[in-house]
Coordinates of C-alpha atoms and ligand atoms in Angstrom, one line a residue:
M1 CA 157.8 22.3 -98.9
P2 CA 156.0 18.9 -98.9
I3 CA 153.0 18.5 -101.2
L4 CA 150.3 16.3 -99.7
K5 CA 149.0 13.4 -101.7
K6 CA 145.4 13.1 -102.6
T7 CA 144.7 10.6 -99.7
D8 CA 146.4 13.0 -97.2
L9 CA 144.1 15.8 -98.4
F10 CA 141.2 13.4 -97.9
H11 CA 142.2 12.7 -94.3
V12 CA 142.7 16.5 -93.6
L13 CA 139.2 17.1 -94.9
F14 CA 137.5 14.2 -93.1
D15 CA 139.3 15.1 -89.8
A16 CA 138.1 18.7 -90.1
F17 CA 134.5 17.5 -90.7
R18 CA 134.8 15.2 -87.7
Q19 CA 135.9 18.2 -85.6
H20 CA 132.6 19.8 -86.5
T21 CA 130.2 16.9 -86.1
N22 CA 129.9 13.3 -85.3
S23 CA 127.2 13.0 -88.0
V24 CA 129.5 12.6 -91.0
Y25 CA 130.4 9.8 -93.4
F26 CA 132.2 9.4 -96.7
E27 CA 129.8 8.6 -99.5
G28 CA 132.2 8.1 -102.4
G29 CA 134.1 9.9 -105.2
D30 CA 137.8 10.4 -105.9
N31 CA 138.4 14.2 -105.6
P32 CA 135.9 15.6 -105.7
Y33 CA 134.9 13.6 -102.7
R34 CA 131.3 13.3 -101.5
F35 CA 130.4 13.3 -97.9
C36 CA 127.1 13.2 -96.0
L37 CA 127.2 15.9 -93.3
E38 CA 124.2 16.0 -91.0
D39 CA 121.9 14.7 -93.7
K40 CA 123.3 17.1 -96.3
F41 CA 125.4 16.0 -99.2
V42 CA 128.6 17.9 -99.7
T43 CA 130.9 17.5 -102.8
V44 CA 134.3 19.0 -102.2
F45 CA 137.4 19.3 -104.4
I46 CA 140.5 19.8 -102.3
G47 CA 143.9 20.8 -103.6
N48 CA 147.4 21.6 -102.2
I49 CA 148.0 25.3 -101.8
H50 CA 151.5 26.3 -103.0
P51 CA 153.3 29.4 -104.1
A52 CA 152.1 30.9 -107.4
R53 CA 155.8 31.5 -108.3
R54 CA 155.1 35.0 -109.4
R55 CA 156.8 38.2 -108.3
D56 CA 154.2 38.7 -105.6
V57 CA 155.5 36.3 -102.8
D58 CA 152.2 36.6 -101.0
E59 CA 150.4 35.0 -103.9
Y60 CA 149.5 31.3 -103.5
R61 CA 147.3 29.1 -105.5
I62 CA 145.7 25.6 -106.1
Q63 CA 145.4 24.0 -109.4
C64 CA 142.2 22.5 -110.6
P65 CA 141.4 20.1 -113.5
G66 CA 139.6 21.8 -116.4
N67 CA 136.5 19.7 -116.0
L68 CA 136.0 20.6 -112.4
P69 CA 133.5 23.4 -112.9
K70 CA 131.3 21.1 -114.9
T71 CA 131.5 18.3 -112.4
L72 CA 130.6 20.6 -109.5
H73 CA 127.8 22.2 -111.5
N74 CA 126.2 18.8 -112.1
K75 CA 126.5 17.9 -108.4
K76 CA 125.0 21.2 -107.4
M77 CA 122.1 20.7 -109.8
S78 CA 121.4 17.4 -108.1
G79 CA 121.2 19.1 -104.7
D80 CA 124.7 18.9 -103.3
T81 CA 126.4 21.7 -101.6
V82 CA 129.6 22.1 -103.5
F83 CA 132.9 23.9 -102.8
V84 CA 136.5 24.1 -103.8
L85 CA 139.0 24.0 -101.0
G86 CA 142.7 24.5 -100.7
F87 CA 144.8 23.3 -97.8
S88 CA 148.2 24.7 -96.9
E89 CA 150.2 22.2 -95.0
D90 CA 152.8 24.9 -94.0
V91 CA 150.2 27.2 -92.4
H92 CA 147.6 24.5 -91.6
A93 CA 144.8 26.6 -92.9
F94 CA 142.1 26.3 -95.6
S95 CA 141.2 28.7 -98.4
V96 CA 137.9 28.4 -100.1
W97 CA 136.6 30.0 -103.3
D98 CA 133.1 31.2 -104.0
P99 CA 131.5 28.2 -105.7
D100 CA 129.0 30.2 -107.7
K101 CA 131.8 32.3 -109.3
F102 CA 133.8 29.2 -109.8
L103 CA 131.1 27.3 -111.7
V104 CA 131.0 29.6 -114.6
R105 CA 134.7 30.0 -115.3
N106 CA 137.3 28.5 -117.6
P107 CA 135.4 26.2 -120.0
G108 CA 137.6 23.9 -122.1
V109 CA 141.0 24.3 -120.4
R110 CA 143.0 21.3 -119.2
R111 CA 143.6 22.9 -115.8
F112 CA 143.6 26.3 -114.2
S113 CA 144.5 28.0 -111.0
V114 CA 142.7 29.9 -108.3
Y115 CA 144.6 32.2 -106.0
T116 CA 144.8 33.0 -102.3
R117 CA 147.1 35.0 -100.0
L118 CA 149.8 33.6 -97.6
S119 CA 149.4 36.6 -95.2
G120 CA 145.6 36.0 -95.0
M121 CA 146.1 32.3 -94.2
K122 CA 148.6 33.1 -91.5
E123 CA 146.2 35.7 -90.1
S124 CA 143.4 33.1 -90.0
I125 CA 145.3 30.9 -87.7
S126 CA 145.1 33.5 -84.9
R127 CA 141.9 35.1 -85.9
G128 CA 139.9 32.2 -87.1
L129 CA 138.8 33.7 -90.4
S130 CA 140.3 36.0 -93.0
T131 CA 139.2 37.2 -96.4
Y132 CA 140.6 38.5 -99.6
T133 CA 139.0 39.7 -102.8
D134 CA 141.0 39.0 -105.9
T135 CA 141.1 41.0 -109.2
N136 CA 138.2 38.9 -110.6
G137 CA 136.0 39.9 -107.7
Q138 CA 136.4 36.4 -106.3
N139 CA 135.9 36.4 -102.6
V140 CA 138.4 34.0 -101.0
I141 CA 137.8 33.0 -97.4
M142 CA 140.7 31.6 -95.4
F143 CA 140.1 29.8 -92.1
R144 CA 141.4 27.3 -89.6
P145 CA 140.4 23.7 -90.1
D146 CA 138.2 23.6 -87.0
L147 CA 136.0 26.3 -88.7
L148 CA 135.2 24.2 -91.7
G149 CA 131.7 23.4 -90.2
L150 CA 131.0 27.2 -89.8
Y151 CA 131.9 27.6 -93.5
V152 CA 129.7 24.7 -94.7
E153 CA 126.7 25.9 -92.8
N154 CA 127.1 29.5 -93.9
S155 CA 129.0 29.4 -97.2
T156 CA 126.6 31.6 -99.2
A157 CA 126.3 34.2 -96.5
L158 CA 130.0 34.3 -95.9
H159 CA 130.9 34.8 -99.5
Q160 CA 128.4 37.7 -99.7
A161 CA 129.7 39.3 -96.5
R162 CA 131.6 42.5 -96.6
D163 CA 135.1 42.5 -95.2
R164 CA 134.0 44.4 -92.0
T165 CA 131.4 41.8 -91.2
L166 CA 133.9 38.9 -91.8
R167 CA 136.2 40.7 -89.4
R168 CA 133.6 40.8 -86.7
I169 CA 133.0 37.0 -87.2
A170 CA 136.7 36.5 -87.2
E171 CA 137.0 38.4 -83.9
F172 CA 134.4 36.3 -82.5
Y173 CA 135.7 32.9 -83.7
G174 CA 139.4 33.9 -83.1
D175 CA 138.9 33.3 -79.4
I176 CA 137.3 29.9 -79.8
Q177 CA 139.5 26.9 -79.3
S178 CA 138.8 23.9 -81.5
G179 CA 136.6 21.3 -80.0
Q180 CA 134.9 23.8 -77.7
Q181 CA 131.1 24.0 -77.8
T182 CA 130.4 27.1 -79.8
P183 CA 127.6 29.5 -78.8
V184 CA 125.6 31.1 -81.6
P185 CA 126.9 34.6 -82.2
S186 CA 124.4 37.3 -83.1
I187 CA 125.9 38.2 -86.4
K188 CA 123.7 38.7 -89.4
I189 CA 124.5 39.0 -93.1
N190 CA 121.6 40.0 -95.4
R191 CA 119.2 39.2 -92.6
R192 CA 120.6 35.7 -92.4
K193 CA 122.0 34.9 -89.0
I194 CA 125.4 33.3 -89.0
R195 CA 125.2 30.1 -87.1
L196 CA 127.3 27.1 -86.1
T197 CA 125.7 24.0 -84.6
R198 CA 127.4 20.8 -83.7
T199 CA 125.4 17.7 -83.9
Q200 CA 125.8 15.2 -81.2
Y201 CA 123.8 12.0 -81.5
S202 CA 121.3 11.2 -78.9
R203 CA 122.7 7.7 -78.2
S204 CA 120.3 4.9 -77.8
P205 CA 120.6 3.6 -74.3
K206 CA 119.3 0.2 -75.4
F207 CA 121.9 -0.2 -78.1
R208 CA 124.7 0.6 -75.6
Q209 CA 123.3 -1.8 -73.1
D210 CA 122.9 -4.6 -75.6
V211 CA 126.4 -4.2 -77.0
L212 CA 128.1 -3.9 -73.6
R213 CA 126.3 -6.9 -72.3
A214 CA 127.1 -9.0 -75.4
Y215 CA 130.8 -8.3 -75.0
G216 CA 130.8 -8.6 -71.2
H217 CA 131.7 -4.9 -70.9
K218 CA 135.1 -5.7 -72.5
C219 CA 136.7 -3.9 -75.5
A220 CA 136.6 -6.2 -78.5
M221 CA 140.1 -5.2 -79.4
C222 CA 142.0 -5.3 -76.1
E223 CA 139.5 -6.8 -73.6
I224 CA 139.9 -4.0 -71.1
Q225 CA 136.9 -3.2 -68.9
L226 CA 137.4 -0.5 -66.2
D227 CA 134.3 1.2 -67.5
L228 CA 136.3 2.6 -70.4
V229 CA 134.2 0.8 -72.9
D230 CA 131.5 2.2 -75.2
A231 CA 129.2 0.8 -77.8
A232 CA 130.6 1.8 -81.2
H233 CA 128.6 1.7 -84.5
I234 CA 130.2 -0.2 -87.3
V235 CA 128.3 1.5 -90.1
P236 CA 128.4 5.1 -88.8
H237 CA 125.1 6.2 -87.1
A238 CA 124.7 9.0 -89.6
H239 CA 124.6 6.6 -92.5
P240 CA 121.1 5.3 -93.6
K241 CA 122.3 1.8 -92.8
G242 CA 123.8 2.7 -89.5
S243 CA 121.3 0.9 -87.4
D244 CA 121.2 0.5 -83.6
T245 CA 121.3 -3.3 -83.9
I246 CA 123.7 -5.6 -82.2
G247 CA 125.1 -6.7 -85.6
N248 CA 126.1 -3.1 -86.2
G249 CA 127.8 -2.8 -82.8
L250 CA 131.2 -3.3 -81.3
A251 CA 132.2 -2.8 -77.7
L252 CA 135.4 -0.6 -77.8
C253 CA 137.5 1.2 -75.2
V254 CA 138.0 4.9 -75.7
L255 CA 141.4 4.4 -77.4
H256 CA 140.1 1.7 -79.9
H257 CA 136.8 3.5 -80.4
R258 CA 138.6 6.6 -81.6
S259 CA 141.1 4.5 -83.6
F260 CA 138.1 2.8 -85.3
D261 CA 136.2 6.0 -86.0
T262 CA 139.1 7.8 -87.5
G263 CA 139.9 4.7 -89.7
L264 CA 143.3 4.1 -88.1
L265 CA 142.1 0.5 -87.5
Y266 CA 139.6 -1.5 -89.4
V267 CA 138.2 -5.0 -89.1
Q268 CA 138.2 -7.6 -92.0
Y269 CA 135.9 -10.6 -91.9
V270 CA 137.6 -13.7 -93.5
K271 CA 134.8 -15.9 -94.5
N272 CA 136.5 -19.3 -94.9
Q273 CA 138.2 -19.0 -91.5
G274 CA 135.3 -17.2 -89.8
D275 CA 137.9 -14.8 -88.4
Y276 CA 137.5 -11.1 -87.7
L277 CA 141.0 -9.7 -88.3
I278 CA 142.1 -6.3 -86.9
H279 CA 144.3 -4.3 -89.3
M280 CA 146.1 -1.0 -89.2
N281 CA 145.2 1.2 -92.1
P282 CA 148.5 1.9 -93.9
A283 CA 147.1 5.0 -95.7
R284 CA 146.1 6.6 -92.4
V285 CA 149.4 5.7 -90.8
L286 CA 151.3 7.3 -93.7
H287 CA 149.2 10.4 -93.4
L288 CA 149.8 10.7 -89.7
Q289 CA 153.6 10.2 -90.2
K290 CA 153.6 12.9 -92.9
M291 CA 151.7 15.3 -90.6
G292 CA 154.2 14.6 -87.8
R293 CA 151.6 13.0 -85.6
A294 CA 152.7 9.4 -85.5
D295 CA 154.6 9.2 -82.2
G296 CA 153.8 6.1 -80.1
L297 CA 153.0 4.2 -83.2
Q298 CA 155.4 1.3 -82.5
S299 CA 154.1 0.5 -79.0
Y300 CA 150.5 1.0 -80.1
E301 CA 151.0 -1.5 -82.9
K302 CA 152.9 -3.9 -80.6
Q303 CA 149.9 -4.1 -78.3
L304 CA 147.5 -4.6 -81.1
R305 CA 145.9 -8.0 -81.3
S306 CA 145.3 -9.7 -84.6
K307 CA 141.7 -10.8 -84.0
L308 CA 138.6 -9.4 -82.4
F309 CA 137.4 -10.7 -79.1
L310 CA 133.8 -11.7 -79.7
P311 CA 130.6 -12.5 -77.8
D312 CA 129.9 -16.1 -76.8
N313 CA 126.8 -16.3 -78.9
Y314 CA 127.3 -16.3 -82.6
D315 CA 124.0 -14.4 -83.2
L316 CA 125.6 -11.4 -81.5
F317 CA 128.6 -11.2 -83.8
P318 CA 129.2 -8.2 -86.1
A319 CA 127.5 -8.6 -89.5
P320 CA 130.2 -8.9 -92.2
D321 CA 128.3 -6.6 -94.6
N322 CA 128.3 -3.9 -92.0
L323 CA 132.1 -4.2 -91.6
T324 CA 132.6 -3.7 -95.4
L325 CA 130.2 -0.8 -95.5
G326 CA 131.7 0.8 -92.4
N327 CA 135.1 0.6 -93.8
T328 CA 134.0 2.4 -97.0
A329 CA 132.2 5.1 -95.0
R330 CA 135.5 5.8 -93.2
G331 CA 137.5 6.0 -96.4
V332 CA 139.6 3.0 -95.3
F333 CA 140.4 1.7 -98.7
L334 CA 141.4 4.9 -100.4
E335 CA 144.8 4.9 -102.0
G336 CA 146.8 8.0 -102.9
Ligands
ZN1 ZN1 140.6 -1.4 -76.4

């Protein structure tokens, strides 16, 4: 069974956040990672779920560093939502442990384990969510990656929910395919309504117009027009510095927009040459290869140009600082 590296887990996590909302960026940290998700800061530790190697073959676990509860506690005190997440590559499901129970345990050990169930993770693939209460009264929730947003928005309520309620939610979400717009179900836990919203930006029509005009409606990476071109933000719009200015914009076709947003491609400004170089992000490529989702890479790479196509007017060029900040916010420079 392959064990994912830290960067792979980072990509799994970031991809799951992006399935939930386009209002997300990476703020910093090195597992725990800190993201800004719809104006809310979230600090997440993520670990590989693997067999606990005990007699019970259904028992799986992740290992956590001993100082994790303290780190998370401090983040929580400063206002972050914190949680501990496990990912099983085999099942392609998450498990998450109640952060409040987590924060008080195991002082002074070098590392420790928290446990989940293989059967529950498998069940969550078809049903959306599954739950398990361990011998310490720790309420573990297992869910599909596309439901990470549901968890983040409702974590407290979900950990307090009784099994029966979670099953109702599971029945509801079991039918929902990822990426689909999700209606709000009328399920309440302790008078709190369980909800899932997906934030889509109201795009500024002026920003779009300005960027497309500057680039002559051509993709800055492949020069295609055909009305397949959009105005992309270099520093993500959700970021405080993600402005609607031309220096923070790039005209990109659908393919290259998506490649840019997921950090598969990034742009480097080389000052002494005045060049804007297009690079593949090796960490993202490695991750996709590991997940078995790298078909077409060769022809994709072959068609890739080395430099950006830019507007005629220098004033309309992307601002170098924005490129650097945008790369960081997409986790481009993380190494495993
Ligand atoms: Zn393109």
